[in-house]
CSV table of C-alpha atoms (C1' of nucleotides) in Angstrom, one decimal:
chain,number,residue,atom,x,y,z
J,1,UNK,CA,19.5,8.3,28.1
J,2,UNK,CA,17.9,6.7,25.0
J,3,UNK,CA,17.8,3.5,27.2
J,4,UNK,CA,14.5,2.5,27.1
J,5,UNK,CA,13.4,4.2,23.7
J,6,UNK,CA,10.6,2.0,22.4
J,7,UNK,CA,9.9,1.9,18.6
J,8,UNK,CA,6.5,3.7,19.3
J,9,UNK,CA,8.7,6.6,21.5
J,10,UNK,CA,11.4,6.6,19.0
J,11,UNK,CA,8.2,7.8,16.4
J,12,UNK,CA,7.0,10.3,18.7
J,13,UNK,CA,10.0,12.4,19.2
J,14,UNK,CA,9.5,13.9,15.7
J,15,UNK,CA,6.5,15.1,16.6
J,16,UNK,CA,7.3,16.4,19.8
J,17,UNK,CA,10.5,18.3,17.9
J,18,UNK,CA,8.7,20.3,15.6
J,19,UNK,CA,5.8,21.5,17.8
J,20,UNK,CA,9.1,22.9,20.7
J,21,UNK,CA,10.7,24.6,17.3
J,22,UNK,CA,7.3,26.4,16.5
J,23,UNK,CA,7.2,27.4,20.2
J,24,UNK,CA,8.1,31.0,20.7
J,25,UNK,CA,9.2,33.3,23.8
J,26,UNK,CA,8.9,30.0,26.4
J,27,UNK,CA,11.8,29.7,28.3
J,28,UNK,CA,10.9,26.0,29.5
J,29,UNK,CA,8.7,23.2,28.5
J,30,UNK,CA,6.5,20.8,30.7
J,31,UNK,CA,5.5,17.3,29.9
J,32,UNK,CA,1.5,18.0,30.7
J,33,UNK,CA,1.8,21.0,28.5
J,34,UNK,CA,3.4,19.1,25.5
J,35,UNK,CA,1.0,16.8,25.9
J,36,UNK,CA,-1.9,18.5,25.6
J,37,UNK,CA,-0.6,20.0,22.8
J,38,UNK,CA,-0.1,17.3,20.8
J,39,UNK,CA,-2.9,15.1,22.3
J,40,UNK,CA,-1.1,12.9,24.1
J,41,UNK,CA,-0.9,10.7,27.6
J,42,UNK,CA,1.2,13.0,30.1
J,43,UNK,CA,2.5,9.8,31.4
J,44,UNK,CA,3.9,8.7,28.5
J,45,UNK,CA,5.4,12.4,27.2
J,46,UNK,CA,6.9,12.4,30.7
J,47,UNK,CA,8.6,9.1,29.9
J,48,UNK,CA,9.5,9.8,26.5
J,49,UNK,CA,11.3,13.6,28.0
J,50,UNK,CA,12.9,11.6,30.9
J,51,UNK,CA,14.7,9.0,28.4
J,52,UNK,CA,15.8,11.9,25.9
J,53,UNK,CA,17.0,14.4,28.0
J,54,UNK,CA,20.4,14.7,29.3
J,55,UNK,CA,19.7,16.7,32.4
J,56,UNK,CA,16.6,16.1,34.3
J,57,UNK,CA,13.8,18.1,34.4
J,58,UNK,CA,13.0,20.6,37.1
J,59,UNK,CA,10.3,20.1,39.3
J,60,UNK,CA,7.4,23.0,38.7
J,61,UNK,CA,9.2,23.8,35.5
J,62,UNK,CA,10.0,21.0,33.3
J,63,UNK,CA,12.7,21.7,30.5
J,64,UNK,CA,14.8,24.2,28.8
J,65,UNK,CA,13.0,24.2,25.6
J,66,UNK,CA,16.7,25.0,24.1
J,67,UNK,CA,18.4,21.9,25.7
J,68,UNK,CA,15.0,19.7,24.9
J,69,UNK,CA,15.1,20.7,21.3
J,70,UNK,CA,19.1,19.9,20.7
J,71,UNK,CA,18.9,17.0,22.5
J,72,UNK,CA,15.9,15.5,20.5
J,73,UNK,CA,17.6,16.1,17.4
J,74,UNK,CA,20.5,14.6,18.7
J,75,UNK,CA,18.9,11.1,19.2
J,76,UNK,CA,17.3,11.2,15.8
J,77,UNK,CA,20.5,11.9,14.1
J,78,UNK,CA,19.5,15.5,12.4
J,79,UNK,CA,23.2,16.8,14.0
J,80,UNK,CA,25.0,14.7,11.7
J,81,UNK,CA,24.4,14.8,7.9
J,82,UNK,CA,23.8,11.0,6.2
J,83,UNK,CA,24.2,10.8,2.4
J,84,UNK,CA,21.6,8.4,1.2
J,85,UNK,CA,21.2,7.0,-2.8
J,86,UNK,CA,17.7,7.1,-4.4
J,87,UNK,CA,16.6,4.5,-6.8
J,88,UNK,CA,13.9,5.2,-9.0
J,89,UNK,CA,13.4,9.3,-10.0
J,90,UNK,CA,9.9,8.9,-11.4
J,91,UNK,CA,7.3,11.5,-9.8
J,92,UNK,CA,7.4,10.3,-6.5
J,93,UNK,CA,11.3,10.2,-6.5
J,94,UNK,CA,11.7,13.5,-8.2
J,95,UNK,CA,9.5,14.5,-5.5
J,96,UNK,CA,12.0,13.2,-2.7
J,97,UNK,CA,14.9,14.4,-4.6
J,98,UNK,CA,13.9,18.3,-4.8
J,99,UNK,CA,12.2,18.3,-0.6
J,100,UNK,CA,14.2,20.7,1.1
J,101,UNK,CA,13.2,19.5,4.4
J,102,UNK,CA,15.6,16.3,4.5
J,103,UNK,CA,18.5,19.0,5.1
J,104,UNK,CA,16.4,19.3,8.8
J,105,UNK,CA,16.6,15.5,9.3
J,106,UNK,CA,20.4,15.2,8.5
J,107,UNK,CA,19.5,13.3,5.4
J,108,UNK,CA,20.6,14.8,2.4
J,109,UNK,CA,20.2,12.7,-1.2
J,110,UNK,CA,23.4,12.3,-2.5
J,111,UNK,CA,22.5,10.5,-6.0
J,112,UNK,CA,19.7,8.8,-7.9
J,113,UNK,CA,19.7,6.1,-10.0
J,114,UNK,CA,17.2,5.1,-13.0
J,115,UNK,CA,17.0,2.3,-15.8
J,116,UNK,CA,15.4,5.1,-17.8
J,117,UNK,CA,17.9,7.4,-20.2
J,118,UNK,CA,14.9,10.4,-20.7
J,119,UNK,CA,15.3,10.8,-16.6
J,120,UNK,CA,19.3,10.1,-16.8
J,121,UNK,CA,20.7,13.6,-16.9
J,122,UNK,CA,24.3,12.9,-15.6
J,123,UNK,CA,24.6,15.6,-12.5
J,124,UNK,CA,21.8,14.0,-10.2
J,125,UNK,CA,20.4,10.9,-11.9
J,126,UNK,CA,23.1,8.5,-12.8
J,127,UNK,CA,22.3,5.3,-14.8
J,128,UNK,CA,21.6,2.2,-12.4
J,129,UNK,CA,25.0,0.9,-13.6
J,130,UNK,CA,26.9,3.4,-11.8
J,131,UNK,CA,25.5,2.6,-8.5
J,132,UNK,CA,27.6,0.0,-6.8
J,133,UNK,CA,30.4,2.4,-7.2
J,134,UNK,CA,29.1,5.8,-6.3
J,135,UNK,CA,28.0,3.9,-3.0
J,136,UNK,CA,31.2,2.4,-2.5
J,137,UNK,CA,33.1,5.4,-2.7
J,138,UNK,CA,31.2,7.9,-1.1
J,139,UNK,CA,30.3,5.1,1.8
J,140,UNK,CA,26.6,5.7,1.9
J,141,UNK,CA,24.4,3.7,4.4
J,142,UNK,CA,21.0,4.7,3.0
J,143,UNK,CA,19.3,3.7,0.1
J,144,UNK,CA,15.3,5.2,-0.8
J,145,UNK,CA,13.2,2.9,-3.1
J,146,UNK,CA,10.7,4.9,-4.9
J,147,UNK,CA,10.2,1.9,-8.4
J,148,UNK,CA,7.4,0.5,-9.2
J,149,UNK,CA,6.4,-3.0,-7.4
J,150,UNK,CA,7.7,-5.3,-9.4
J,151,UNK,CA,11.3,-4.0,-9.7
J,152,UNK,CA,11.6,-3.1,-5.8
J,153,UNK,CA,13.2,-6.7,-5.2
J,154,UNK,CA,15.8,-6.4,-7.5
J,155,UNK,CA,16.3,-3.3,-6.5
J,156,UNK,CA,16.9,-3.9,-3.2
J,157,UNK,CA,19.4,-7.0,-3.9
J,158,UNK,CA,21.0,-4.3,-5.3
J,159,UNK,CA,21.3,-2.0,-2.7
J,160,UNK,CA,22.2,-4.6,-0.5
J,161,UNK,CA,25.1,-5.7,-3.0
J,162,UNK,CA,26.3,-1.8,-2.6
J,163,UNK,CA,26.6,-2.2,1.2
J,164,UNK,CA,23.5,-0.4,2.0
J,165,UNK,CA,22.5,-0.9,5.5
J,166,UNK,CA,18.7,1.0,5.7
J,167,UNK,CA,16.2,1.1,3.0
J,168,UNK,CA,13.5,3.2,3.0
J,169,UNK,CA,10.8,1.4,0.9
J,170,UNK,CA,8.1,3.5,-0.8
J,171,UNK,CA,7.0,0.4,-3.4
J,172,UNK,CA,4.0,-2.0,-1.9
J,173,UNK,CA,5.9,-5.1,-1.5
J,174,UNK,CA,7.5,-6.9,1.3
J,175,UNK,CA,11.1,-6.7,0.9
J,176,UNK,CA,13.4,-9.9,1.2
J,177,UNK,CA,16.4,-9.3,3.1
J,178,UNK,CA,19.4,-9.9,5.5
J,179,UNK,CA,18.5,-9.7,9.1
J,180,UNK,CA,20.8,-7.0,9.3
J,181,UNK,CA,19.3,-5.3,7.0
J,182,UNK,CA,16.9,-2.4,8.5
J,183,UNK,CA,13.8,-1.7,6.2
J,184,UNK,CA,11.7,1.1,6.9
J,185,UNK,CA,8.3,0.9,4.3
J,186,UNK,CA,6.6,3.7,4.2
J,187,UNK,CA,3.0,1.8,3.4
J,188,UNK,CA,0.9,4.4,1.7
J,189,UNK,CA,-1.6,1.5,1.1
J,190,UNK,CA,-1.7,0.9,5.0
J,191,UNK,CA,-2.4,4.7,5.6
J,192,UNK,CA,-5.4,4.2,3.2
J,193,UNK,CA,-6.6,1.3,4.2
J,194,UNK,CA,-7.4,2.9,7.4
J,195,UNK,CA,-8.7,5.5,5.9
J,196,UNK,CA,-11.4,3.7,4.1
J,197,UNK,CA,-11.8,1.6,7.0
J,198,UNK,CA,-12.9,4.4,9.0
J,199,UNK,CA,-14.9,5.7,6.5
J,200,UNK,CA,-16.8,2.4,5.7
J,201,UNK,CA,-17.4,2.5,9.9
J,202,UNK,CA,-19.2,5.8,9.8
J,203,UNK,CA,-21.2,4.6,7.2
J,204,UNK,CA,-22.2,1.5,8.6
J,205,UNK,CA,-23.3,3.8,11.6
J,206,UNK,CA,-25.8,5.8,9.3
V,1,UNK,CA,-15.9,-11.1,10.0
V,2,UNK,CA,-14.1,-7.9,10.3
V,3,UNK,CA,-15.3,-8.0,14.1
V,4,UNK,CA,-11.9,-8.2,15.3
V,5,UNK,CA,-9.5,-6.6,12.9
V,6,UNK,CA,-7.2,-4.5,15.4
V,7,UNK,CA,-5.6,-1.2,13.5
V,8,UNK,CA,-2.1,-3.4,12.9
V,9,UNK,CA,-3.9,-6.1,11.6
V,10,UNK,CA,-6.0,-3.9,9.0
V,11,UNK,CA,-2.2,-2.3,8.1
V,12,UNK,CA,-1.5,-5.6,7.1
V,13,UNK,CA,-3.9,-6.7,5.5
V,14,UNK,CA,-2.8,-4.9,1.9
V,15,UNK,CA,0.5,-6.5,2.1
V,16,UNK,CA,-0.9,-9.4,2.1
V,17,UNK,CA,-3.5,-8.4,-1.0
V,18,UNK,CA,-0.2,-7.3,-3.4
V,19,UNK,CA,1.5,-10.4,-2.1
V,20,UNK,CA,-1.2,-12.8,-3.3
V,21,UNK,CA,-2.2,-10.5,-6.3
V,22,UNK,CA,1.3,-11.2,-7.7
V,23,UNK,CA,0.8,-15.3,-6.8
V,24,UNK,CA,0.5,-17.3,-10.1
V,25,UNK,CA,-0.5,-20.5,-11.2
V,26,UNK,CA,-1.8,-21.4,-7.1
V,27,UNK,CA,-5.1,-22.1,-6.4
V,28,UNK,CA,-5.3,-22.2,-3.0
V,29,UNK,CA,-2.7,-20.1,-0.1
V,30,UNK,CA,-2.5,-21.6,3.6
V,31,UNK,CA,-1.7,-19.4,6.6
V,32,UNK,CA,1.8,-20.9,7.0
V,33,UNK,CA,3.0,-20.4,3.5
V,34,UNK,CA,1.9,-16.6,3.6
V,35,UNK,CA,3.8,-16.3,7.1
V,36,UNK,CA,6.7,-17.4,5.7
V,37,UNK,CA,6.5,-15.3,2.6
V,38,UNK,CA,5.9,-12.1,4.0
V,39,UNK,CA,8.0,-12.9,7.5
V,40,UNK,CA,5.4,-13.1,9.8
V,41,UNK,CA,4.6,-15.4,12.5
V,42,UNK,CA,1.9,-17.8,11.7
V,43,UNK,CA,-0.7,-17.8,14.2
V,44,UNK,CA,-1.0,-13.9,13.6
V,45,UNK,CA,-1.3,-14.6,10.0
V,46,UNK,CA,-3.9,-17.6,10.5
V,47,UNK,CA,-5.8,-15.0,12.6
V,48,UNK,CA,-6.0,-12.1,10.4
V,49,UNK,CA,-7.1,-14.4,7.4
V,50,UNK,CA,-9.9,-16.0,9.6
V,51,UNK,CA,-10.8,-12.4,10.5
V,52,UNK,CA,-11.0,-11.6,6.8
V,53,UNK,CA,-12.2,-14.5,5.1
V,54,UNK,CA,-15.9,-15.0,4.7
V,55,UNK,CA,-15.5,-18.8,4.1
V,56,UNK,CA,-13.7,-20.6,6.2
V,57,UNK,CA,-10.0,-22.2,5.3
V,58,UNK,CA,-10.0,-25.6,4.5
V,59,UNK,CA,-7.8,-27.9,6.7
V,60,UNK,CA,-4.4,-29.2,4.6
V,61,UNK,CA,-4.9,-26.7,1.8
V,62,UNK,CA,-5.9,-23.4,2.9
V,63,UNK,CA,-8.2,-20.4,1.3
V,64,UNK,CA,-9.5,-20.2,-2.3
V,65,UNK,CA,-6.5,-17.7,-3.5
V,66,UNK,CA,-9.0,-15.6,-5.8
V,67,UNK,CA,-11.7,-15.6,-2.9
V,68,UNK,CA,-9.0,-14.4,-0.7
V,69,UNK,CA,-8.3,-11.7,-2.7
V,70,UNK,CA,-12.0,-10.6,-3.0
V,71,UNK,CA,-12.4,-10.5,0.5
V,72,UNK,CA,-9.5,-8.5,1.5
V,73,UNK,CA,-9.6,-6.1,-1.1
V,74,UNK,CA,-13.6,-5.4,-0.3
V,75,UNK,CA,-12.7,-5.0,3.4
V,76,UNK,CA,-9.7,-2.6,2.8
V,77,UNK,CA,-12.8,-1.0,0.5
V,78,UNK,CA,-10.6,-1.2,-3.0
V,79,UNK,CA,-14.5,-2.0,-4.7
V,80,UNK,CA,-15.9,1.2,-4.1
V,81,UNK,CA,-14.0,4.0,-5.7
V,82,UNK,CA,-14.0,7.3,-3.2
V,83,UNK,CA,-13.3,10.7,-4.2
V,84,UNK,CA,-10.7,12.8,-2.8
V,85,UNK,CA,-9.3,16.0,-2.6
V,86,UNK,CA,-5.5,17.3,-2.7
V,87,UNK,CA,-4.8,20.9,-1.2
V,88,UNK,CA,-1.0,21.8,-1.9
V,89,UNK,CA,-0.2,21.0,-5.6
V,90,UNK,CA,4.0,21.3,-4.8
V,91,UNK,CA,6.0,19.0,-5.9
V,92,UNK,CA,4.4,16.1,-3.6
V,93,UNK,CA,1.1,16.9,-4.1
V,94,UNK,CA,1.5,16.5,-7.4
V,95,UNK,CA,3.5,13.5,-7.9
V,96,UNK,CA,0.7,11.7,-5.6
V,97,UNK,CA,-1.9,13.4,-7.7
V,98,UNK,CA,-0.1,11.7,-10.9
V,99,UNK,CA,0.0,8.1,-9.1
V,100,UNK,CA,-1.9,5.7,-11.3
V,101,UNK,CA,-1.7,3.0,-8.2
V,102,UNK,CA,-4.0,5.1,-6.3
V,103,UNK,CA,-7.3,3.7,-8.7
V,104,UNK,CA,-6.3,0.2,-7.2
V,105,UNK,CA,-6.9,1.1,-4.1
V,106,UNK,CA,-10.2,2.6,-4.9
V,107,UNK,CA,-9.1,6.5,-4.3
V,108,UNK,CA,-9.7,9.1,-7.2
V,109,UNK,CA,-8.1,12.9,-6.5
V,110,UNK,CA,-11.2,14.3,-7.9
V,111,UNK,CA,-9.4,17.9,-7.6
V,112,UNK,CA,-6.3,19.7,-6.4
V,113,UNK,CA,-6.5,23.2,-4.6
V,114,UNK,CA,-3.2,25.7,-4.2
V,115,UNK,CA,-2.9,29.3,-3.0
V,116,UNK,CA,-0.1,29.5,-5.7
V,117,UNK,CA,-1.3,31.1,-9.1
V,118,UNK,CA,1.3,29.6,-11.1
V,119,UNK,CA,0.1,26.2,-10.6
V,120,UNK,CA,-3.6,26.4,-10.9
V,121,UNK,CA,-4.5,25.4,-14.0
V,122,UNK,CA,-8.5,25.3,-13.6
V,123,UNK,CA,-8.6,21.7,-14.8
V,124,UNK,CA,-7.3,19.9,-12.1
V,125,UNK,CA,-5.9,22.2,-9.7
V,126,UNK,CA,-7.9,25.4,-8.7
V,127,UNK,CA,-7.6,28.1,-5.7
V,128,UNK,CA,-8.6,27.1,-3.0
V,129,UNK,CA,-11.7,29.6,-2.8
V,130,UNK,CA,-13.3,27.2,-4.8
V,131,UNK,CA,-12.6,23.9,-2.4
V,132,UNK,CA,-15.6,24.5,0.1
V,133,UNK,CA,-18.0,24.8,-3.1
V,134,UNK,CA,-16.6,21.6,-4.9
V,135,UNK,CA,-16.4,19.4,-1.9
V,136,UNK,CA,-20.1,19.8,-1.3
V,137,UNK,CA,-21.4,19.3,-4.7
V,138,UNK,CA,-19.3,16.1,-5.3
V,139,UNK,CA,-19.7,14.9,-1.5
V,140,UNK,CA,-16.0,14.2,-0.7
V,141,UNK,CA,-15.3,12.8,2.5
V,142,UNK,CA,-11.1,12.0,2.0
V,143,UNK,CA,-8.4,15.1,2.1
V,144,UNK,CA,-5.1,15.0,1.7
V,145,UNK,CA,-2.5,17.7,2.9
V,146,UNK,CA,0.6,18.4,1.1
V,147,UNK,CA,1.2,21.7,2.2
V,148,UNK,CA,4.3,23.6,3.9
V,149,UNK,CA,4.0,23.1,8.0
V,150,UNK,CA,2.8,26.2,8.5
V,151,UNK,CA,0.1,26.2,6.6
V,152,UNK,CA,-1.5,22.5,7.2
V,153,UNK,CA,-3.5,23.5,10.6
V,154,UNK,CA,-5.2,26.2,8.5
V,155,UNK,CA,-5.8,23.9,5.8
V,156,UNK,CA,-7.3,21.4,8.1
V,157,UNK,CA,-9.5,23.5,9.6
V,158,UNK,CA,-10.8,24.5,5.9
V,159,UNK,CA,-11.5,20.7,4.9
V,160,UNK,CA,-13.2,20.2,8.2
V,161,UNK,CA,-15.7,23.1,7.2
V,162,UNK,CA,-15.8,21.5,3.7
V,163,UNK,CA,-17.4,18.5,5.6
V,164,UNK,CA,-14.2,16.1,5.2
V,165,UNK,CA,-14.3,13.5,7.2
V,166,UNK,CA,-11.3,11.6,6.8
V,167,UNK,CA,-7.6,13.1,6.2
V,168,UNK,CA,-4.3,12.1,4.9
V,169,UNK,CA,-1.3,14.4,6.4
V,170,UNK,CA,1.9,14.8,4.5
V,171,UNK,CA,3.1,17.9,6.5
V,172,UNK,CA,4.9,17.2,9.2
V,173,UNK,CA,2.5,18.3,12.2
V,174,UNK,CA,-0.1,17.3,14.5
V,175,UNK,CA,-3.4,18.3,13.1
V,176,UNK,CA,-5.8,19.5,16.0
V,177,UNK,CA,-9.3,18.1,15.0
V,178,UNK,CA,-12.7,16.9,16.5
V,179,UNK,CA,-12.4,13.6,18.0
V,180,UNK,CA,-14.7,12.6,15.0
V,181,UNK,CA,-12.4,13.1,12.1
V,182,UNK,CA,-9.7,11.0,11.7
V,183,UNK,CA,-6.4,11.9,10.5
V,184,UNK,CA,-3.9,9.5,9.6
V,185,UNK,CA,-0.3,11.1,9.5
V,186,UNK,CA,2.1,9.9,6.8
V,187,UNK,CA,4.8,10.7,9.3
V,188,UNK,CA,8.2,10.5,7.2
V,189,UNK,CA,9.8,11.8,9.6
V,190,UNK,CA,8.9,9.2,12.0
V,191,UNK,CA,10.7,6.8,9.5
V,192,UNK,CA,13.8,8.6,9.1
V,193,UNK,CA,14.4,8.3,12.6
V,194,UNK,CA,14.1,4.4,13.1
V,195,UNK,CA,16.3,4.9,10.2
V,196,UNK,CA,19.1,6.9,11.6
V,197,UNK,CA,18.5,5.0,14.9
V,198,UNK,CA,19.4,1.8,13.5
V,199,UNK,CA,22.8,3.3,11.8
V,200,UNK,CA,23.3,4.9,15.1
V,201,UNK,CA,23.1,1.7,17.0
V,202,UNK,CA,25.1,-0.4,14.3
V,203,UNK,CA,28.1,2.4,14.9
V,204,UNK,CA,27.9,2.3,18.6
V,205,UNK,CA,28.5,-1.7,18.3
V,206,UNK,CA,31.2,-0.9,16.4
H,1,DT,C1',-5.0,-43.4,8.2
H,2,DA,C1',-1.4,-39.8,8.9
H,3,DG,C1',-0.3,-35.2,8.5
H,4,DA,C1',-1.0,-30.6,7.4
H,5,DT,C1',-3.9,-26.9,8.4
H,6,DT,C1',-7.7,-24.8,10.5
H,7,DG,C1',-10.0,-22.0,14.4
H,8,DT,C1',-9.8,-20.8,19.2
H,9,DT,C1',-8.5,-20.6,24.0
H,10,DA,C1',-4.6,-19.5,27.1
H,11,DA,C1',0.1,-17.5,28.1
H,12,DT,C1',3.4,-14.1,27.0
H,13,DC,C1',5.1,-9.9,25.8
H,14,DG,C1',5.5,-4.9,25.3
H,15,DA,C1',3.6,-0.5,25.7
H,16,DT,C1',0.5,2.6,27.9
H,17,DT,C1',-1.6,4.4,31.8
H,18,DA,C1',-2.2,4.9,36.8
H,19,DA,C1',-0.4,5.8,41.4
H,20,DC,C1',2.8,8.0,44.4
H,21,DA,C1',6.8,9.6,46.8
H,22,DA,C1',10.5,13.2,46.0
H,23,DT,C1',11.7,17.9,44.7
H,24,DC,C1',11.9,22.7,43.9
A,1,DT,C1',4.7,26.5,52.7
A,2,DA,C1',1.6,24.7,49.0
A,3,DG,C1',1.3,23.1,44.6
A,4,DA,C1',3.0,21.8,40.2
A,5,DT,C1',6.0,18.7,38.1
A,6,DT,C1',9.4,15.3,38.2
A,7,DG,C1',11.1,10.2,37.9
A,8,DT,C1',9.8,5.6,38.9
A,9,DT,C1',7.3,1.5,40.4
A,10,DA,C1',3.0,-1.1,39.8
A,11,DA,C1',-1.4,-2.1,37.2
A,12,DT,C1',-3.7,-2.3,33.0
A,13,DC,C1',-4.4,-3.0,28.4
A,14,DG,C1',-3.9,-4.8,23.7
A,15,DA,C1',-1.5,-7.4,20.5
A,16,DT,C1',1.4,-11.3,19.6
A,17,DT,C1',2.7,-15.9,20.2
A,18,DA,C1',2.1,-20.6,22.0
A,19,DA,C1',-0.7,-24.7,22.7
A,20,DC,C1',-4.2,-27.8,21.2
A,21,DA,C1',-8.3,-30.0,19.8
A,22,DA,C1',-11.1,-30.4,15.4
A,23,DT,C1',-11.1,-31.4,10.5
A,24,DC,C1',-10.3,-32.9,5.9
DNA sequence: TAGATTGTTAATCGATTAACAATC
DNA sequence: TAGATTGTTAATCGATTAACAATC
């Protein structure tokens, strides 16, 4: 198991995890049924089931929904809780902070870090300062970059510096770093930009 | 141009717009230079900008930088400003309600919508009774979901009635739509897993 | 001119989808 | 048994990368 877990697979197990947790009063789970349900190729939810599940599937039934579920959330890592550091606790980071739901993804945010003293409150957001040894001592893997643009770099050199392994970038920029290093960016601006892409299409239609 | 702009190519293309937005002092950027900038490989880069650009490059020096810019930013539609609406003013809704960057890329929350009493103001965030009404008169074609789980099928089917045509989902779940809307998931949950993945991976080596 | 860069055609790669035998 | 579903091998598709002639 988790063998031949594409990227692509890897971002659909998510998706297939919370739709089997809002399922109620099934016993087992079948890959043409979770794939209609979600919209999907059956092929390819088969594949995806076959490489996360420990035990194969039955024939005529497919999977315990209870198994399917635990095991899922064991390959994305919700079973075990990760401390991460935030960097930035303007709106958007504030926002991160106080979401509940990270608990659910065995993420938890352990400390933030600002340049700004009004934010600085000495319980959850620590002055940047502070960082390298917060990180050091509690050993945490995970930094969130939620600055503007054009301090994300430095930032990041930062993180880095603090033995940060995964950053999960929320400024528009393309981060310089390591090979090692694993940056996720969550590209608002690429989410848009297919949106008005779209739009612009059906327009061009009309 | 934009003939063969594949959906990863248009996800690049705003990288590329906030990389050269930030160039100084350059008057013209070649495809190899941007490639190795950003990380990318060079022929792909080369491509996308000839898919982009509506004059060609010039061998040995490359595209006009500020003609460049114009291009891509028109295609990715940053010229024309487009309303939107918000349903779910929480803490994410409104932190991405408050987001200044949002102008650049040519999107204006005209109006936020909550069930929640407390937070409706009447100035920019009403109940949601009043999206249908609003939508129609101010012919909004772009919604954006920040609601609990739960609720974000239901809220979905309202903006589709509102004649939406285009939709941002923050909530972690697959939105069942006509095949005519499109709905472009800001899966965070997707991230955190490559995320965790990649820490799981470095521990196994070790 | 020589050399860097362009645009484009061909080869490669990876992921999705189709086909099918095996199983309960 | 018959039929639905499984796991897996092969075919298809789309995007990335390599190769190369054309250009300034």
């Amino acid at each position: 198991m988790n063998a031949g877990l594409s990227r692509q697979a890897l971002a659909r197990l998510p998706l297939y995890l919370s739709y089997l947790k809002n399922l109620e009063e099934v016993e087992y789970i079948s890959a043409p049924v979770l794939a209609a349900s979600l919209n999907l190729n059956e092929v390819q939810v088969r594949k995806d089931l076959a490489a996360v599940s420990r035990r194969p599937g039955l024939p005529k039934k497919g999977f315990l929904l209870k198994d399917l579920i635990y095991d899922i959330a064991d390959i994305l890592g919700y079973h075990n809780e990760k401390d991460a550091i935030l960097v930035g606790a303007g709106q958007l980071g504030r926002a991160l902070m106080s979401y509940e739901g990270f608990a659910e993804y065995g993420i938890r945010i352990a400390a933030a870090f600002d340049t700004d003293p009004s934010v600085i409150d000495g319980k959850t957001i620590f002055p940047v300062s502070k960082m390298k040894d917060l990180c050091g001592r509690m050993k945490i893997h995970i930094g969130v970059i939620t600055v503007p643009a054009a301090a994300a770099q430095q930032v990041c050199d930062g993180l880095i510096e603090c033995g940060i392994l995964a950053i999960w970038n929320f400024a528009p920029v393309h981060l310089h770093t390591p090979s090692s290093i694993l940056v996720q960016n969550e590209n608002m601006a690429s989410s848009l930009a297919l949106l008005s892409n779209h739009l612009r299409q059906l327009r061009e239609l009309s």
